[in-house]
Coordinates of C-alpha atoms and ligand atoms in Angstrom, one line a residue:
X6 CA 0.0 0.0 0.0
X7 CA 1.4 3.7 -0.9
X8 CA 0.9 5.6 1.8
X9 CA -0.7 9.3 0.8
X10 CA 1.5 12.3 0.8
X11 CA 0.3 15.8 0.4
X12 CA 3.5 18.2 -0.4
X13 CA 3.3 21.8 -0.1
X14 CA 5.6 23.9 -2.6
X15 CA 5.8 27.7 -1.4
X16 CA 7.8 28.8 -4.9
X17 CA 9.2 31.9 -4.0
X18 CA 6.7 32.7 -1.5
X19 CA 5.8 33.3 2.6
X20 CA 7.8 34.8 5.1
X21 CA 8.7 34.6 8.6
X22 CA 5.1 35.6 9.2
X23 CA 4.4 32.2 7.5
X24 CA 5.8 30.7 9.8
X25 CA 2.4 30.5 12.1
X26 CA 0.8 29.0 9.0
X27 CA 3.1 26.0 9.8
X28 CA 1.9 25.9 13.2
X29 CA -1.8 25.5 11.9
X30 CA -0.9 23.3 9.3
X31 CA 1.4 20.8 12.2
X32 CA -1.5 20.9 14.1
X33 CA -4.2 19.9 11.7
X34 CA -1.7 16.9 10.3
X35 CA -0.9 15.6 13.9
X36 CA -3.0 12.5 14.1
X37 CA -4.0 12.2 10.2
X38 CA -3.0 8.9 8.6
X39 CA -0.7 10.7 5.5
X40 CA 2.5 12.2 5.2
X41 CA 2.6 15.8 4.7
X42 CA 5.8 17.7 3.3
X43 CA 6.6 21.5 3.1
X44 CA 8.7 22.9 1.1
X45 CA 9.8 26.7 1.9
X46 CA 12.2 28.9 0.1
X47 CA 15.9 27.2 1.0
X48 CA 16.1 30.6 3.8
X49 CA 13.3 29.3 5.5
X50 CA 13.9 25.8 5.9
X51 CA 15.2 25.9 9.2
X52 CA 12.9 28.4 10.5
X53 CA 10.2 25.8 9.4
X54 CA 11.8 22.8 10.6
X55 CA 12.3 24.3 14.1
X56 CA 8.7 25.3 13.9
X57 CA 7.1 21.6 13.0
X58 CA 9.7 20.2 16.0
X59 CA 9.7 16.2 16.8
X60 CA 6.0 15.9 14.7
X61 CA 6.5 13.9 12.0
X62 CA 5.8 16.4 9.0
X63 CA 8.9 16.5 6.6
X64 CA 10.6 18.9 4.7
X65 CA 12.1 19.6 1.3
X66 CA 13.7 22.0 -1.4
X67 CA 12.5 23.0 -4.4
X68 CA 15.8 22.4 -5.9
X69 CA 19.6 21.5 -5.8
X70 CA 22.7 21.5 -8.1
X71 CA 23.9 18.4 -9.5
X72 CA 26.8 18.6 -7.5
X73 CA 27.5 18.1 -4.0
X74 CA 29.7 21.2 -2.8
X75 CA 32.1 23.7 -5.2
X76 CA 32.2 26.6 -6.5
X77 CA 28.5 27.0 -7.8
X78 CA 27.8 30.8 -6.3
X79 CA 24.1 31.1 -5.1
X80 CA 23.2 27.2 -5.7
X81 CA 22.1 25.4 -2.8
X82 CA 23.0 21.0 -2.8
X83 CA 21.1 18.4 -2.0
X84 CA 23.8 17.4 1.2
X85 CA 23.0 20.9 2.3
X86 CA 19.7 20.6 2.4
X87 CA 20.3 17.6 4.1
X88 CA 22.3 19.1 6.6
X89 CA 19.6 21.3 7.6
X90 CA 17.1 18.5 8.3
X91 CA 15.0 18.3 4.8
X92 CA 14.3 14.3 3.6
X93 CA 12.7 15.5 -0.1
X94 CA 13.5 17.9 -2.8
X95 CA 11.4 18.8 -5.3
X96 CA 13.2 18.2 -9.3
X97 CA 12.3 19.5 -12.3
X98 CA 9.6 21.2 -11.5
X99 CA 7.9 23.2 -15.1
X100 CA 8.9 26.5 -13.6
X101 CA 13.0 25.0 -13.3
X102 CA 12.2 23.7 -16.8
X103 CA 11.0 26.8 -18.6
X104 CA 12.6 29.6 -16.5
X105 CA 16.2 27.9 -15.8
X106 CA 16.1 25.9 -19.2
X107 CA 16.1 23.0 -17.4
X108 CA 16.6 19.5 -19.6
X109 CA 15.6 16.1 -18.6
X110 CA 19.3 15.2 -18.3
X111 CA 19.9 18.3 -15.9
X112 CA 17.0 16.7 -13.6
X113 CA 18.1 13.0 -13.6
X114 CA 21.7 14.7 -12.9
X115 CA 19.7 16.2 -9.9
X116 CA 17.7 13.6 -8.5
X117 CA 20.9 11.0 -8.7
X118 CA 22.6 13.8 -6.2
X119 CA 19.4 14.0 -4.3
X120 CA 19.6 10.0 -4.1
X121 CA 23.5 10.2 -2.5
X122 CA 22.4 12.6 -0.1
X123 CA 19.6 10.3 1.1
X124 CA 16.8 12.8 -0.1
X125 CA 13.6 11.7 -1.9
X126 CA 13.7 13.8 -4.9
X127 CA 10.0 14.4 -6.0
X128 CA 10.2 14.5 -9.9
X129 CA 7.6 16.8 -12.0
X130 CA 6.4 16.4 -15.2
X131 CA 4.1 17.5 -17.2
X132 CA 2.7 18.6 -20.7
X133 CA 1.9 22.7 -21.8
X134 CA -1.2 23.3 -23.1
X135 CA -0.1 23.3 -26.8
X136 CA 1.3 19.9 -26.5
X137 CA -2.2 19.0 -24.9
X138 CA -3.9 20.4 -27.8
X139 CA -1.7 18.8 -30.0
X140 CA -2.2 15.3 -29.1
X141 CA 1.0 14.6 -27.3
X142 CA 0.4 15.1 -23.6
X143 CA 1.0 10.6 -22.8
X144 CA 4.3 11.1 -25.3
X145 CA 5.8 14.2 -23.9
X146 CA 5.3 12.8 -20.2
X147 CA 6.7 9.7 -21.3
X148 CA 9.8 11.0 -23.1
X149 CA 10.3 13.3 -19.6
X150 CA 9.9 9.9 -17.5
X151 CA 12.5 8.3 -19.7
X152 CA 14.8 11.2 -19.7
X153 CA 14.2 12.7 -16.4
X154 CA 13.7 9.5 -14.0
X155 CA 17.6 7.9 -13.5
X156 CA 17.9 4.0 -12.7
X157 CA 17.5 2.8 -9.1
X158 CA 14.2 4.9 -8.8
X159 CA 12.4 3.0 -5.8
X160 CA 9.8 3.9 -3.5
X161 CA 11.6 5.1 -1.2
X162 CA 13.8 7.6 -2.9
X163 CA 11.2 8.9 -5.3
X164 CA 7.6 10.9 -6.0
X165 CA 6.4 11.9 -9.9
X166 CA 4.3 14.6 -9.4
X167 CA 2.1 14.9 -12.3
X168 CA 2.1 19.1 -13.1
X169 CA -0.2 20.4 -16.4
X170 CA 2.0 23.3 -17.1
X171 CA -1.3 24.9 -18.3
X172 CA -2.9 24.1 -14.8
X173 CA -0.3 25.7 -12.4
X174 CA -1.3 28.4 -11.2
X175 CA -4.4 29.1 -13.4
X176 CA -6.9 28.1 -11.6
X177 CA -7.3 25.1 -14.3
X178 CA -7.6 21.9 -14.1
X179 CA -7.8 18.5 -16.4
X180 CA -10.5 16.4 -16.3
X181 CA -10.9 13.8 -13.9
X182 CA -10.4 11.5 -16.5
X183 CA -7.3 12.7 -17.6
X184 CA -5.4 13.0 -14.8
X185 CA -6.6 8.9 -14.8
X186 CA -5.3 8.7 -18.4
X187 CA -2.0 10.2 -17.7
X188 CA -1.9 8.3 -13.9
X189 CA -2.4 5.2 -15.5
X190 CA 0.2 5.7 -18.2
X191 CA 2.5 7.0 -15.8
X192 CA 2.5 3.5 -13.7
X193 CA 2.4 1.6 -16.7
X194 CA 5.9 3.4 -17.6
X195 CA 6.8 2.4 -13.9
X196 CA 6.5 -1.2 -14.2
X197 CA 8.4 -1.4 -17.6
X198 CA 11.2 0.4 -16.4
X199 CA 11.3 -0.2 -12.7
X200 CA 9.3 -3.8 -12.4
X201 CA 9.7 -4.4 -8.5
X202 CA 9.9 -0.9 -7.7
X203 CA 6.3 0.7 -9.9
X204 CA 3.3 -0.4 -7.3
X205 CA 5.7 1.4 -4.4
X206 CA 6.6 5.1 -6.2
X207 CA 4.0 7.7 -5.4
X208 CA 2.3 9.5 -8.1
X209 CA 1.0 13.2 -7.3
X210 CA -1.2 15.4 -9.2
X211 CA -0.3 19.3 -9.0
X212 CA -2.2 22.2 -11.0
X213 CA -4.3 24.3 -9.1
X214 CA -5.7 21.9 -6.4
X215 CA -7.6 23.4 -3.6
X216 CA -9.9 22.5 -1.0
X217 CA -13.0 22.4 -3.3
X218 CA -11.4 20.4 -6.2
X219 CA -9.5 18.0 -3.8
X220 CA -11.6 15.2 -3.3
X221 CA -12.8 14.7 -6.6
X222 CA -8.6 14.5 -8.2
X223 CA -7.9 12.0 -5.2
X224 CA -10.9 9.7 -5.9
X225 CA -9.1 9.4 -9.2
X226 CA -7.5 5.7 -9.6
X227 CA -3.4 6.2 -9.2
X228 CA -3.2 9.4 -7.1
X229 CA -1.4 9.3 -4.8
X230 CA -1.9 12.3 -3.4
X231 CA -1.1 16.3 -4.1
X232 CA 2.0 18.9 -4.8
X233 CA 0.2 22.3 -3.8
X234 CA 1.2 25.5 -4.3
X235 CA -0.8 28.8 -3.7
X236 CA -3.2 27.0 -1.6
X237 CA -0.3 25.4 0.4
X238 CA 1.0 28.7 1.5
X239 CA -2.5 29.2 4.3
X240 CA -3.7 27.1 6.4
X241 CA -6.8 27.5 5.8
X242 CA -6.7 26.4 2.4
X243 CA -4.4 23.5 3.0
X244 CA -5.7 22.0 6.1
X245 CA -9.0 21.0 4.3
X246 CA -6.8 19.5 1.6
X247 CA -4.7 17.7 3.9
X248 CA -8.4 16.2 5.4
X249 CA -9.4 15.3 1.7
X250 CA -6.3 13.3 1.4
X251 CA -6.8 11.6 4.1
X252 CA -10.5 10.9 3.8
X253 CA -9.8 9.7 -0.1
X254 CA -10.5 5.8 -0.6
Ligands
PGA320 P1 -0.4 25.6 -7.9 O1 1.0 25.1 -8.1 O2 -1.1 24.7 -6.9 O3 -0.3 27.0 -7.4 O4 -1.2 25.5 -9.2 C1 1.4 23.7 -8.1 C2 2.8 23.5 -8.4 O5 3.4 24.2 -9.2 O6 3.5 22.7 -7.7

């Protein structure tokens, strides 16, 4: 059984002031039977680690170099977000891709560092809306799998977060029925590639889930669970997506 995991990404977003967010958030998750993740800006994840204290919530980047230490001015690696207490990082997320010129090589470079440094790197794919319109959405996720996902992927050390490019952010969202199509395809991919490994890696949906859209996308077969931006950042929109999660099927 995959156990449900509802991961917030802040982008570049919150503040200190955040901070009693996490408070709400830690004590809405206490007791629920998922794993939750945050992920603050890098400067904040030791404000927010201190913050969550022994509970069980985890944390993560939203990024790391390939590399483990070096001259790399203003990049952060995956030991050092290690070092200050974060089990995930979130790779290749759309906005890496498109803003940073990000290739599938770059992130499989990434998430193999995330792997030495014993993080979980939660991998993103996910199609823009032209290549929806066009037809291509299962062959552009598959060709990111391929290229982005290194070998030894394994339920421990990795997430696929499903991301629309067209649905972050907007407001949008696919159908129910696609975010099954592309699921389904997604584990399918798993299972060739990673055979003892695909019934154990967690697929995500992210694109503009909030707390009145939650329960329908994790009634859909093969989600796992969410990667949340905007509505991560209150906790008064996460907290009812956290419940969702954990009163899915
Ligand atoms: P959103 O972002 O929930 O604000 O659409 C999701 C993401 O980019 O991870």
């Amino acid at each position: 059984m995959r156990r449900k995991l509802a991961a917030g990404n802040w982008k570049m977003n919150g503040s200190r002031a955040s901070l009693t967010e996490v408070d709400r958030i830690v004590a809405a998750a206490v007791g629920l039977g998922i794993d939750v993740l945050l992920c603050p800006p890098a400067t904040h994840l030791v404000w927010v680690r201190e913050r969550i204290g022994r509970e069980g919530i985890r944390t993560g980047g939203q990024d790391c170099h390939p590399e483990h230490h070096g001259a790399h001015t203003g990049d952060i690696s995956a030991a050092h977000l290690a070092d200050v207490g974060a089990t995930h990082v979130i790779l290749g997320h759309s906005e890496r891709r498109l803003d940073h010129g990000e290739t599938d090589a770059l992130v499989a470079a990434k998430v193999r560092a995330a792997w030495a440094a014993d993080l979980t790197a939660v991998i993103c794919v996910g199609e823009t809306l032209a290549e929806r319109r066009a037809g291509d959405t299962l062959e552009v996720i598959a060709r990111q799998v391929e290229g982005s996902v290194p070998a030894g992927a394994a339920g421990h050390n990795t997430v696929i977060a499903y991301e629309p490019v067209w649905a972050i952010g907007t407001g949008l969202t696919p159908s129910e029925a696609e975010i099954a199509e592309v699921h389904a395809a997604l584990r399918a991919q798993l299972h060739r590639r990673f055979p003892a490994e695909a019934e154990a890696i967690r697929l995500l949906y992210g694109g503009s889930v909030k707390p009145g859209n939650a329960a329908a996308i994790f009634a859909v077969p093969q989600v796992d669970g969410a990667l949340v931006g905007g509505a991560s950042l209150r906790a008064d929109d996460f907290v009812p997506i956290l419940a969702a999660l954990d009163a899915a099927p």
